PDB file of C-alpha atoms in Angstrom:
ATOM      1  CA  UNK A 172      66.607  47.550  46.667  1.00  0.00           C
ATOM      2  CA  UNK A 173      66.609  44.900  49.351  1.00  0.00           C
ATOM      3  CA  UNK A 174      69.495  43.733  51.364  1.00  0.00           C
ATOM      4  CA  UNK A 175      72.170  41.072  51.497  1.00  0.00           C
ATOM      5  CA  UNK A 176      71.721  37.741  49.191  1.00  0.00           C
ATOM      6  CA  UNK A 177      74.033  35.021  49.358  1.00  0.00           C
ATOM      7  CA  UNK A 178      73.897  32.433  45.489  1.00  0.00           C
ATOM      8  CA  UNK A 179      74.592  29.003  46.565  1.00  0.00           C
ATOM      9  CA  UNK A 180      75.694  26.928  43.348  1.00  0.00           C
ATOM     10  CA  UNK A 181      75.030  23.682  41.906  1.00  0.00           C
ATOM     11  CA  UNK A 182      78.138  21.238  41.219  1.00  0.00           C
ATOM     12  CA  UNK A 183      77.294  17.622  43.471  1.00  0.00           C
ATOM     13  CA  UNK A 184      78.918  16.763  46.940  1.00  0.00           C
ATOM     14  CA  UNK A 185      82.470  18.446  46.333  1.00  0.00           C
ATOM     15  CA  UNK A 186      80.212  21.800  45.671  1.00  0.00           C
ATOM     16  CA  UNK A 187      78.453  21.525  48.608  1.00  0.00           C
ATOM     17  CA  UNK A 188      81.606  20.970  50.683  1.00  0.00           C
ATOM     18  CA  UNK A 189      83.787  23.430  48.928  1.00  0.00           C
ATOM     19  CA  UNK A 190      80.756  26.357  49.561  1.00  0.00           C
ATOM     20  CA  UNK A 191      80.914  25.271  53.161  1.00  0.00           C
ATOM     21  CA  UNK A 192      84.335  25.509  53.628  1.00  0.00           C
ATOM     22  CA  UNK A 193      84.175  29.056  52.301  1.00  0.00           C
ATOM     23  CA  UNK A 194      81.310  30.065  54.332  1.00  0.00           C
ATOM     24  CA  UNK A 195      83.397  28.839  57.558  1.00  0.00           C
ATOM     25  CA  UNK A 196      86.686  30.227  56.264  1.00  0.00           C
ATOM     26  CA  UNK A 197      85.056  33.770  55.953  1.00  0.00           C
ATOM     27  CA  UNK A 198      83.205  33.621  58.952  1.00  0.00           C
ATOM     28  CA  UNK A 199      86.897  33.030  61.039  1.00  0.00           C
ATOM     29  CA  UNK A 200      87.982  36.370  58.726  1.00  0.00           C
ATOM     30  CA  UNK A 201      85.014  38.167  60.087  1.00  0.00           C
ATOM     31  CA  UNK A 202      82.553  37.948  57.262  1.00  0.00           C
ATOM     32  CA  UNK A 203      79.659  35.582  58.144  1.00  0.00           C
ATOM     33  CA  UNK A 204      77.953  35.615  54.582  1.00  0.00           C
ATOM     34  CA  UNK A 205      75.328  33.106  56.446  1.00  0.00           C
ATOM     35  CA  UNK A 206      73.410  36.421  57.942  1.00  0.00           C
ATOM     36  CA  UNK A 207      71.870  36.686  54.128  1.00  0.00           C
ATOM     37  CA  UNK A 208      68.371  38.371  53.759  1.00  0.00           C
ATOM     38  CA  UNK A 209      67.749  36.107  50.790  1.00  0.00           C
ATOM     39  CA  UNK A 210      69.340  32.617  50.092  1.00  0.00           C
ATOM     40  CA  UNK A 211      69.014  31.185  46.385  1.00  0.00           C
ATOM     41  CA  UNK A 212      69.988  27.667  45.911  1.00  0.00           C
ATOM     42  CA  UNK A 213      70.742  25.714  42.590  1.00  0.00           C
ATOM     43  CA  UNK A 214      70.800  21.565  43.330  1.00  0.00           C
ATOM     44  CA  UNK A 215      73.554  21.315  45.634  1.00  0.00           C
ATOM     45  CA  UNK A 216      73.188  24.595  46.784  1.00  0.00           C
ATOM     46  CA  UNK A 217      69.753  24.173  47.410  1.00  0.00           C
ATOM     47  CA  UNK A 218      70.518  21.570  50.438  1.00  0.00           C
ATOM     48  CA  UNK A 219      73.662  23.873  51.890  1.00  0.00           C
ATOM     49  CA  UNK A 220      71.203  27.207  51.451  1.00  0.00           C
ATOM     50  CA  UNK A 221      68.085  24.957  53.534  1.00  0.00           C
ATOM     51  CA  UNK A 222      70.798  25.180  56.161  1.00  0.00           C
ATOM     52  CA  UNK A 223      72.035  28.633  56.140  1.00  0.00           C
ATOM     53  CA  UNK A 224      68.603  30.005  55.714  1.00  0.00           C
ATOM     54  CA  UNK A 225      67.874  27.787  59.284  1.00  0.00           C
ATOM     55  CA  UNK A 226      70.350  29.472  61.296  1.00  0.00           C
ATOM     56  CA  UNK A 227      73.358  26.370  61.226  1.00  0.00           C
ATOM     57  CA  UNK A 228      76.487  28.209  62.457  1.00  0.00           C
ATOM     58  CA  UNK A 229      79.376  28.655  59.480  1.00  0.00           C
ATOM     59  CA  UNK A 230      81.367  25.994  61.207  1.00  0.00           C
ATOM     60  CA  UNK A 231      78.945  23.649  61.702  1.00  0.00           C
ATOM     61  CA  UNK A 232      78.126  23.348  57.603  1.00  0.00           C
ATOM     62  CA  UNK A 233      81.658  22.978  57.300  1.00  0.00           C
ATOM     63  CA  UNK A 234      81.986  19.987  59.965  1.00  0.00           C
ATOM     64  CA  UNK A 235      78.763  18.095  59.205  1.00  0.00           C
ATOM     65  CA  UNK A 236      77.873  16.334  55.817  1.00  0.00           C
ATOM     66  CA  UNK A 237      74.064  16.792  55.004  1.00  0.00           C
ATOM     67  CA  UNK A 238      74.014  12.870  55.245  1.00  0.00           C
ATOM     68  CA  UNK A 239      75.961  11.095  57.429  1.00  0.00           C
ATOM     69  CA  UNK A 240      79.144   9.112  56.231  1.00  0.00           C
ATOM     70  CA  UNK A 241      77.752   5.661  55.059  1.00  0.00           C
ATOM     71  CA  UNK A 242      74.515   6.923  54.074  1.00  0.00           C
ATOM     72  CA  UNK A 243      74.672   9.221  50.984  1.00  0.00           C
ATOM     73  CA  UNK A 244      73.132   8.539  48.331  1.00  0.00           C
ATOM     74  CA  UNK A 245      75.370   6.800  45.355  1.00  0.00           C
ATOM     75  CA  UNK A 246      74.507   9.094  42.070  1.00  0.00           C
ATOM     76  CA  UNK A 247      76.265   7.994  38.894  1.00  0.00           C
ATOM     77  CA  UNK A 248      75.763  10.148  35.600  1.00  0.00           C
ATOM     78  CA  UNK A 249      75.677   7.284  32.170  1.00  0.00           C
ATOM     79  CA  UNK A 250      78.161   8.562  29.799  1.00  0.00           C
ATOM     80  CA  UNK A 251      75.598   9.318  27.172  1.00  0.00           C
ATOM     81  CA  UNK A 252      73.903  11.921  29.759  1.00  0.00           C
ATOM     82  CA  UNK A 253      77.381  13.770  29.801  1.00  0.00           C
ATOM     83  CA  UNK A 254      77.050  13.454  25.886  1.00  0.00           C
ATOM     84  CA  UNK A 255      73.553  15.050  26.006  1.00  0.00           C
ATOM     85  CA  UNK A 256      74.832  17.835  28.397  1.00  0.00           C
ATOM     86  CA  UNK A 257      77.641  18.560  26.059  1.00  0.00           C
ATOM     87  CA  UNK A 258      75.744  18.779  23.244  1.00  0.00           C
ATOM     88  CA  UNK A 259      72.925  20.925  24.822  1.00  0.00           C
ATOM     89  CA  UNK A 260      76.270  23.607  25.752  1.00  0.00           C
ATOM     90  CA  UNK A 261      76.965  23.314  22.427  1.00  0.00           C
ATOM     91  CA  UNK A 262      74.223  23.520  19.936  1.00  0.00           C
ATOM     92  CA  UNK A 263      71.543  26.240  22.227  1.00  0.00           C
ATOM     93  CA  UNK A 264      71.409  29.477  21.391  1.00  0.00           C
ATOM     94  CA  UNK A 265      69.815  30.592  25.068  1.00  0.00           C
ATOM     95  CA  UNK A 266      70.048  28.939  28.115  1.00  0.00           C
ATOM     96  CA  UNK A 267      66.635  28.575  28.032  1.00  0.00           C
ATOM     97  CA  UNK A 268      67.140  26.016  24.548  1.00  0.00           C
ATOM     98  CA  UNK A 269      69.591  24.110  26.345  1.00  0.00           C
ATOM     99  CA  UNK A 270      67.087  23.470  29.416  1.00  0.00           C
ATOM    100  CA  UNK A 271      64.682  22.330  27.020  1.00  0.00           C
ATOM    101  CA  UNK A 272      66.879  19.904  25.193  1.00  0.00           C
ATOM    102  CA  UNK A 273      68.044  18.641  28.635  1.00  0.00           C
ATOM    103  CA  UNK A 274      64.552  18.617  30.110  1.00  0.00           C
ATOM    104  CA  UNK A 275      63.019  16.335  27.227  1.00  0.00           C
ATOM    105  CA  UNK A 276      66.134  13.806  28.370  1.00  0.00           C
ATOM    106  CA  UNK A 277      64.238  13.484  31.533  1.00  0.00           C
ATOM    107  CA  UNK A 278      60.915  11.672  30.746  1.00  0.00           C
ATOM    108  CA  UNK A 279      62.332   9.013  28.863  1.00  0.00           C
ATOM    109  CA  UNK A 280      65.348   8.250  30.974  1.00  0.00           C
ATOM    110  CA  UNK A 281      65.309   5.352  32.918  1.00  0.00           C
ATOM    111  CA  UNK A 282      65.829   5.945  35.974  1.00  0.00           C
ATOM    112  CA  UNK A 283      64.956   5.718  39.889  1.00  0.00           C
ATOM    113  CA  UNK A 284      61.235   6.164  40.919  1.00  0.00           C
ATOM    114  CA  UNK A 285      59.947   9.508  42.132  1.00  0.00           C
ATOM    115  CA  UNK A 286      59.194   8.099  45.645  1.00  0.00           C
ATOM    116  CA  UNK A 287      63.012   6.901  45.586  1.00  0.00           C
ATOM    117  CA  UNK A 288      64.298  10.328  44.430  1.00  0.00           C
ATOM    118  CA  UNK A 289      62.495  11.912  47.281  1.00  0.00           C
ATOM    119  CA  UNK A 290      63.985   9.332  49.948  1.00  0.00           C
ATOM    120  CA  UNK A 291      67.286   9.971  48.482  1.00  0.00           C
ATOM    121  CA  UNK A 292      66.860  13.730  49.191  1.00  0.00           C
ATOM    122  CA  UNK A 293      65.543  13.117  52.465  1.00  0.00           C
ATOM    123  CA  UNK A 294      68.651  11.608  53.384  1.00  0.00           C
ATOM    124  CA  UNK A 295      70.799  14.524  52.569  1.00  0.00           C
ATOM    125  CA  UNK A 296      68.425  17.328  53.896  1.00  0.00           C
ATOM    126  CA  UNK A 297      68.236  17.745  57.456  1.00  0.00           C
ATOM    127  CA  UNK A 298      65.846  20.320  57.764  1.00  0.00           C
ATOM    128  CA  UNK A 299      62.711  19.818  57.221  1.00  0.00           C
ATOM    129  CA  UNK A 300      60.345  22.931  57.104  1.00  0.00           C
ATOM    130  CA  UNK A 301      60.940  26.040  55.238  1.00  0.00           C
ATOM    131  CA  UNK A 302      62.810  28.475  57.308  1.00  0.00           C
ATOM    132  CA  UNK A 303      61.429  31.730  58.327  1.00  0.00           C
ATOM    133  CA  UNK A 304      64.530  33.352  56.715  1.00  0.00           C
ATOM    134  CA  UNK A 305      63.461  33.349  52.366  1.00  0.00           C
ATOM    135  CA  UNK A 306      65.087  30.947  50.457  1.00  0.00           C
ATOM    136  CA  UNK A 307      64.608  30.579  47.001  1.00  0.00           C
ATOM    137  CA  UNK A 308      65.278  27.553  45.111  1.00  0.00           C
ATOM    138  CA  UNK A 309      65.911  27.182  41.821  1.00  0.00           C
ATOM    139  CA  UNK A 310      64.013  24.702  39.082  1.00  0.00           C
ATOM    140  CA  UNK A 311      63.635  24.365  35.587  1.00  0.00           C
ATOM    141  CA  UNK A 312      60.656  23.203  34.182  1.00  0.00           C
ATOM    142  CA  UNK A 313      60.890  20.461  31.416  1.00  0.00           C
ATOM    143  CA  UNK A 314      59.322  21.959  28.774  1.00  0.00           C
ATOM    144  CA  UNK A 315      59.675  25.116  28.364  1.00  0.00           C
ATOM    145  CA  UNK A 316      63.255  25.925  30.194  1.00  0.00           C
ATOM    146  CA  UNK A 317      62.396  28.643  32.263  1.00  0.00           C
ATOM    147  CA  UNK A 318      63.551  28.608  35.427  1.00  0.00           C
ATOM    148  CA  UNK A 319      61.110  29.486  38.875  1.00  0.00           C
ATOM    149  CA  UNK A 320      62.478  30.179  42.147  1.00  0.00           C
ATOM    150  CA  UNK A 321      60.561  28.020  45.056  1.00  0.00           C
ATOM    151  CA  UNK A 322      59.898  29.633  48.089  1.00  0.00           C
ATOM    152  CA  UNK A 323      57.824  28.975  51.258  1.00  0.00           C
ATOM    153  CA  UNK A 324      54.715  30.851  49.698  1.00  0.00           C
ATOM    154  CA  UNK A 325      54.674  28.347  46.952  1.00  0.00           C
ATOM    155  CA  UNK A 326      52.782  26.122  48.323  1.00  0.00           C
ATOM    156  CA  UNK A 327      54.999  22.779  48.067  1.00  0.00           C
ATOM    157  CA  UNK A 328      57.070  21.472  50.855  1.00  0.00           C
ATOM    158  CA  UNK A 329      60.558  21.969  51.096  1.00  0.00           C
ATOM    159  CA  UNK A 330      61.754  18.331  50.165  1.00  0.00           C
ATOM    160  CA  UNK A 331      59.778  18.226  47.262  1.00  0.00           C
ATOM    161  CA  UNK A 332      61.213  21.938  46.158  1.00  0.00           C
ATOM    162  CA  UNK A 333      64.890  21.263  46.966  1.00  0.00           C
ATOM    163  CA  UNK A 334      64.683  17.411  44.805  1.00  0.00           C
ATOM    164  CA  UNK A 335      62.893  19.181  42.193  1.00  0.00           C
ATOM    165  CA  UNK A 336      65.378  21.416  41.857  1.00  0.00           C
ATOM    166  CA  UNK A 337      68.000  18.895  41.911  1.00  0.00           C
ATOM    167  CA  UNK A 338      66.656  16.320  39.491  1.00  0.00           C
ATOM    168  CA  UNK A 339      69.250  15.963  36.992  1.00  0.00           C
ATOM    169  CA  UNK A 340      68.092  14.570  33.697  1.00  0.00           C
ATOM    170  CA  UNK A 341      68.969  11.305  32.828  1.00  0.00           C
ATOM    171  CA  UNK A 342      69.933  10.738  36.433  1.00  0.00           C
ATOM    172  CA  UNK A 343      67.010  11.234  39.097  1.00  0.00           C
ATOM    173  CA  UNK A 344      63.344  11.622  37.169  1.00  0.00           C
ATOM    174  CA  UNK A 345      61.367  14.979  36.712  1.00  0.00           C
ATOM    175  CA  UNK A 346      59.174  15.605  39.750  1.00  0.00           C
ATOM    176  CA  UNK A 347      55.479  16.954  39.421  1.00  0.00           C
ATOM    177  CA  UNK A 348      54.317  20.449  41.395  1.00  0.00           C
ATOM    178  CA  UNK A 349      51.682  21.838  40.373  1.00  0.00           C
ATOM    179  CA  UNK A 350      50.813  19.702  37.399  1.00  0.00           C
ATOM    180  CA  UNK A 351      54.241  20.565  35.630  1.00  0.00           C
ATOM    181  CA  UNK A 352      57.098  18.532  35.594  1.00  0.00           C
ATOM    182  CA  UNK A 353      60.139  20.431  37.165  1.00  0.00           C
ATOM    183  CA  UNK A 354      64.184  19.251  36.849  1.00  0.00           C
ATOM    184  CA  UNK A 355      67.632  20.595  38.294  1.00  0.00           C
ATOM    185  CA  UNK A 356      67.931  24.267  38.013  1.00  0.00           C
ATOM    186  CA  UNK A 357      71.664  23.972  36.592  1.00  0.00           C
ATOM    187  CA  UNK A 358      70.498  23.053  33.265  1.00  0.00           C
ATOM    188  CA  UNK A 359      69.701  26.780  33.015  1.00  0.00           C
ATOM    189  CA  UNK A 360      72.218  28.425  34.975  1.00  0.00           C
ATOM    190  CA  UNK A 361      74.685  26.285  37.614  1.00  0.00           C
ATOM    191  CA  UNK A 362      74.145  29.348  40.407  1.00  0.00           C
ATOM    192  CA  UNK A 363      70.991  31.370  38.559  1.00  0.00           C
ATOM    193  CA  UNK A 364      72.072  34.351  40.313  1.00  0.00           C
ATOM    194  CA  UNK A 365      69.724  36.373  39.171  1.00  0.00           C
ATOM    195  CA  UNK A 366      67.155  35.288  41.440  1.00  0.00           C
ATOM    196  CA  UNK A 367      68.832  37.531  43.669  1.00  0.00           C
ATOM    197  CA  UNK A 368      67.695  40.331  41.301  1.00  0.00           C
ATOM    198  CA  UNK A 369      66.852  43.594  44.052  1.00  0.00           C
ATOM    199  CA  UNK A 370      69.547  43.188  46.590  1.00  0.00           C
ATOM    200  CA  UNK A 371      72.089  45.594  46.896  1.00  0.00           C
ATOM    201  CA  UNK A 372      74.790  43.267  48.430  1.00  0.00           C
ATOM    202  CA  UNK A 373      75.298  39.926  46.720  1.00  0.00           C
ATOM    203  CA  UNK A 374      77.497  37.023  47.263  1.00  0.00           C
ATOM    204  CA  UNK A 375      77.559  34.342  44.872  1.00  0.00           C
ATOM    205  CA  UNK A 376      79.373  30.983  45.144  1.00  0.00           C
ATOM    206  CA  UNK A 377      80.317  29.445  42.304  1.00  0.00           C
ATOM    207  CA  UNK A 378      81.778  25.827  42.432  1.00  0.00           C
ATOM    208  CA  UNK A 379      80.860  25.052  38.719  1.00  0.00           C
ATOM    209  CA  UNK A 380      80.962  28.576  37.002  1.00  0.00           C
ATOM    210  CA  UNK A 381      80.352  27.861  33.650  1.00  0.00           C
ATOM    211  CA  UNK A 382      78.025  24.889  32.122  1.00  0.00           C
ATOM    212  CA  UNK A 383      75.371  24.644  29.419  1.00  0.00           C
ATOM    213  CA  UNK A 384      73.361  27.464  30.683  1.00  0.00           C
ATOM    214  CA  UNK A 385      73.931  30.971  31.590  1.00  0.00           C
ATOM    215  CA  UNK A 386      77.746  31.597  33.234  1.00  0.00           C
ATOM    216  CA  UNK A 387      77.909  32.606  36.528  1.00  0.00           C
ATOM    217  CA  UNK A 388      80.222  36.027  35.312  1.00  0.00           C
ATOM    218  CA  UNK A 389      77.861  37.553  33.264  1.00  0.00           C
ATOM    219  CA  UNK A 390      74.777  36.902  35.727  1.00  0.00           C
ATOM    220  CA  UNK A 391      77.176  38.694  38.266  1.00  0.00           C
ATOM    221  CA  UNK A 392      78.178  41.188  35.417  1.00  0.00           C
ATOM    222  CA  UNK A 393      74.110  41.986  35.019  1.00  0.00           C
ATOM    223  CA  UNK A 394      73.547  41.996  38.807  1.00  0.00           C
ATOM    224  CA  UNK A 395      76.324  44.957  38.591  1.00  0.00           C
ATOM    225  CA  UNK A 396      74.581  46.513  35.649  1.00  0.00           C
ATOM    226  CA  UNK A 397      71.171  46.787  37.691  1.00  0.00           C
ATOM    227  CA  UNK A 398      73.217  48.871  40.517  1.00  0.00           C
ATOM    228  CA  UNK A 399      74.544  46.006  42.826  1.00  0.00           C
ATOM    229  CA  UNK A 400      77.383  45.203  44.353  1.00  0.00           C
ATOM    230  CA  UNK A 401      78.421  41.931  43.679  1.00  0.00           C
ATOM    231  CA  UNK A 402      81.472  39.152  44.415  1.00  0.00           C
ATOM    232  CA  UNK A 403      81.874  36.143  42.851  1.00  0.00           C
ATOM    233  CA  UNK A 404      83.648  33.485  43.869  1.00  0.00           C
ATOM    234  CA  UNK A 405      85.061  30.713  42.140  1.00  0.00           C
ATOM    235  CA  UNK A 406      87.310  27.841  43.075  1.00  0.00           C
ATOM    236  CA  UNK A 407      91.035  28.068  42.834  1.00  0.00           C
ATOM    237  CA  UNK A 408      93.634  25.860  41.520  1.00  0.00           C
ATOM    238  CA  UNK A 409      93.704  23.801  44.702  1.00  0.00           C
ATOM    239  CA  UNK A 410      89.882  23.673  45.028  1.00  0.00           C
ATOM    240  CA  UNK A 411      89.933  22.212  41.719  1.00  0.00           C
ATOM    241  CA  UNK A 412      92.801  19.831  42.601  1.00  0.00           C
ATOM    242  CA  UNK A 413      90.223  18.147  45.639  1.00  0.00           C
ATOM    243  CA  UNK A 414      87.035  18.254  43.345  1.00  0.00           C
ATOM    244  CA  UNK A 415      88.697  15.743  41.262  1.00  0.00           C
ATOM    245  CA  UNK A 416      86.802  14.012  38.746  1.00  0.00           C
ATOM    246  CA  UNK A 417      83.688  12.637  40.034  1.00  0.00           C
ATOM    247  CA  UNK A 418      81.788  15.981  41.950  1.00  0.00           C
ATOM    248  CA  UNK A 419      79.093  13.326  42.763  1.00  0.00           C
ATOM    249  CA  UNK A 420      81.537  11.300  44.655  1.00  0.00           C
ATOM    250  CA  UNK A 421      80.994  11.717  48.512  1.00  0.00           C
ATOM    251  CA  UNK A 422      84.149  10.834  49.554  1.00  0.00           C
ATOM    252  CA  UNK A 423      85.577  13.601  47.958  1.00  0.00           C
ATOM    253  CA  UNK A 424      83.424  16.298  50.420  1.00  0.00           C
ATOM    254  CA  UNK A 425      85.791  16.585  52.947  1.00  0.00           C
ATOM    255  CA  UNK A 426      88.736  17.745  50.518  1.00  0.00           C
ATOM    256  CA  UNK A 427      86.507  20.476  48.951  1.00  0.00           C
ATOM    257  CA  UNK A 428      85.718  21.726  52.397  1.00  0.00           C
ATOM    258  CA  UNK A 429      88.985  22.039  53.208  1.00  0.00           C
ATOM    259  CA  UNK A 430      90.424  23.312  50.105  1.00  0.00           C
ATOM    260  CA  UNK A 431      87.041  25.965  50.598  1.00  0.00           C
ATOM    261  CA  UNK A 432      88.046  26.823  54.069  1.00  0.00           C
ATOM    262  CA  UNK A 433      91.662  27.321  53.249  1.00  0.00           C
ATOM    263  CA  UNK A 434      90.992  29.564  49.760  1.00  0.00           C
ATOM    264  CA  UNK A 435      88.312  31.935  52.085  1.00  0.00           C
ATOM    265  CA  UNK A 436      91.732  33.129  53.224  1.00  0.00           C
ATOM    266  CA  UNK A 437      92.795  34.929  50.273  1.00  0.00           C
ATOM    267  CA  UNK A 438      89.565  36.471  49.086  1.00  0.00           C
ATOM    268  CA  UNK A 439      88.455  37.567  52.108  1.00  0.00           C
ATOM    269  CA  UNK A 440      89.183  41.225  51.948  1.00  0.00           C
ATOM    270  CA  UNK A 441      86.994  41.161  48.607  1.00  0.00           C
ATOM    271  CA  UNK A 442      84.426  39.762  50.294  1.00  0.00           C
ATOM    272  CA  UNK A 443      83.895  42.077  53.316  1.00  0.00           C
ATOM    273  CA  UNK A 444      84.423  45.085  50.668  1.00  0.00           C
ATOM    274  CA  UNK A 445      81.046  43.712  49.035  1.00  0.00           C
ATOM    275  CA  UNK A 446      79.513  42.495  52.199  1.00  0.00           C
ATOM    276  CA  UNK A 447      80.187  44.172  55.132  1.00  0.00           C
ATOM    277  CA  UNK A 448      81.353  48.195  52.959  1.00  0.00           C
TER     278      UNK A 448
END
């Protein structure tokens, strides 16, 4: 088995602040999860794990926005997309169903262009180039549901990965690699954990745990199963409190990093037992 993999989960801006608030919290404790062989990103997680997997310090995640204030991108989800989403939880048998009934929302949406979905993404992602440290992020495609991991041997630039894999249906459009049409990687799985299949050590960070795919407990429950050691992480009352309503609010961040950095606290003893045993 390999090494150490850190899951960084989907869930908008308050997931992205709330994972680096953790990351920063346990790094003061002494247990710098950011030294990961292996990175896996779902949506959100996708832009925070483009900036672990580049070497940006714990502290600095937790202090800088991936845009800056004033220029993130405003994201508003119709109410008949939540519908859809609810209904996909609902009705599919596998999470692969329920990425298929999600991904056919996605073509006929209307919604921003392509070339305005990457721009957006560019925006929010600082980096640039795949790092040399593997990252994997996760995308489902459209039609069928199943879920690939993109990595720097895939032969698509990291911008194009990290929007495909945050494309939600019926919000941003599906993106095109490779003559398939590819959208967010939560519709299968809001952390798709196990992508980190092979490590012996795994971390995964789970702002949204559950969702219309597969939950985050029993990927970490089959991780186990295959011979890992695994923590999960999910957020706490407070953490919940400062996500509010709206995860795709920006101005919420900075509460979710704090409530992040404050909760790494308390679970940092599990942690290092996983991480650093």
């Amino acid at each position: 088995m390999g090494g150490k993999a850190l899951v960084l989960g989907g869930g908008g801006y308050t997931a992205e602040g709330w994972e680096a608030g953790i990351l920063a919290g346990l790094a003061e404790a002494g247990v710098d999860l950011t030294d990961a062989d292996l990175v896996v990103g779902t949506s959100a997680g996708a832009i925070l794990g483009a900036r672990v997997a580049s070497g940006t310090p714990p502290a600095e995640l937790f202090a800088q926005p991936p845009a800056r204030r004033g220029e993130e991108p405003a994201v508003e989800v119709p109410f008949p997309v939540v519908l859809r989403f609810l209904w996909a939880a609902l009705v599919s048998r596998t999470p692969e169903a329920a990425a298929r009934r999600l991904g056919r929302v996605a073509p006929a949406a209307r919604t921003v262009s392509e070339e305005e979905a990457l721009a957006a993404m560019r925006a929010m992602l600082p980096v640039r180039d795949w790092p040399d440290r593997p990252l994997h992020v996760a995308a489902a495609d459209a039609h069928t549901g199943e879920v690939t991991a993109f990595h720097s041997g895939s032969g698509v630039g990291l911008l194009r990965a990290v929007t495909a894999g945050g494309t939600l249906p019926g919000v941003w459009p599906p993106l095109d690699i490779g003559g398939r049409r590819w959208v967010d990687g939560g519709v299968r799985s809001t952390t798709n954990a196990d992508l980190a299949r092979g490590h012996r050590r795994i971390a995964v960070l789970a702002p949204v745990p559950g969702g219309p795919g597969v939950p985050a407990a029993r990927h970490a429950a089959e991780l186990r199963a295959g011979g890992a050691r695994v923590v999960l992480l999910t957020p706490d009352a407070a953490a919940r409190r400062a996500f509010g309503r709206d995860a795709l609010d920006p101005a919420r961040r900075e509460a979710a990093a704090r409530a992040g950095r404050a909760q790494a606290a308390a679970c940092a003893r599990a942690v290092a037992e996983v991480w650093l045993g």
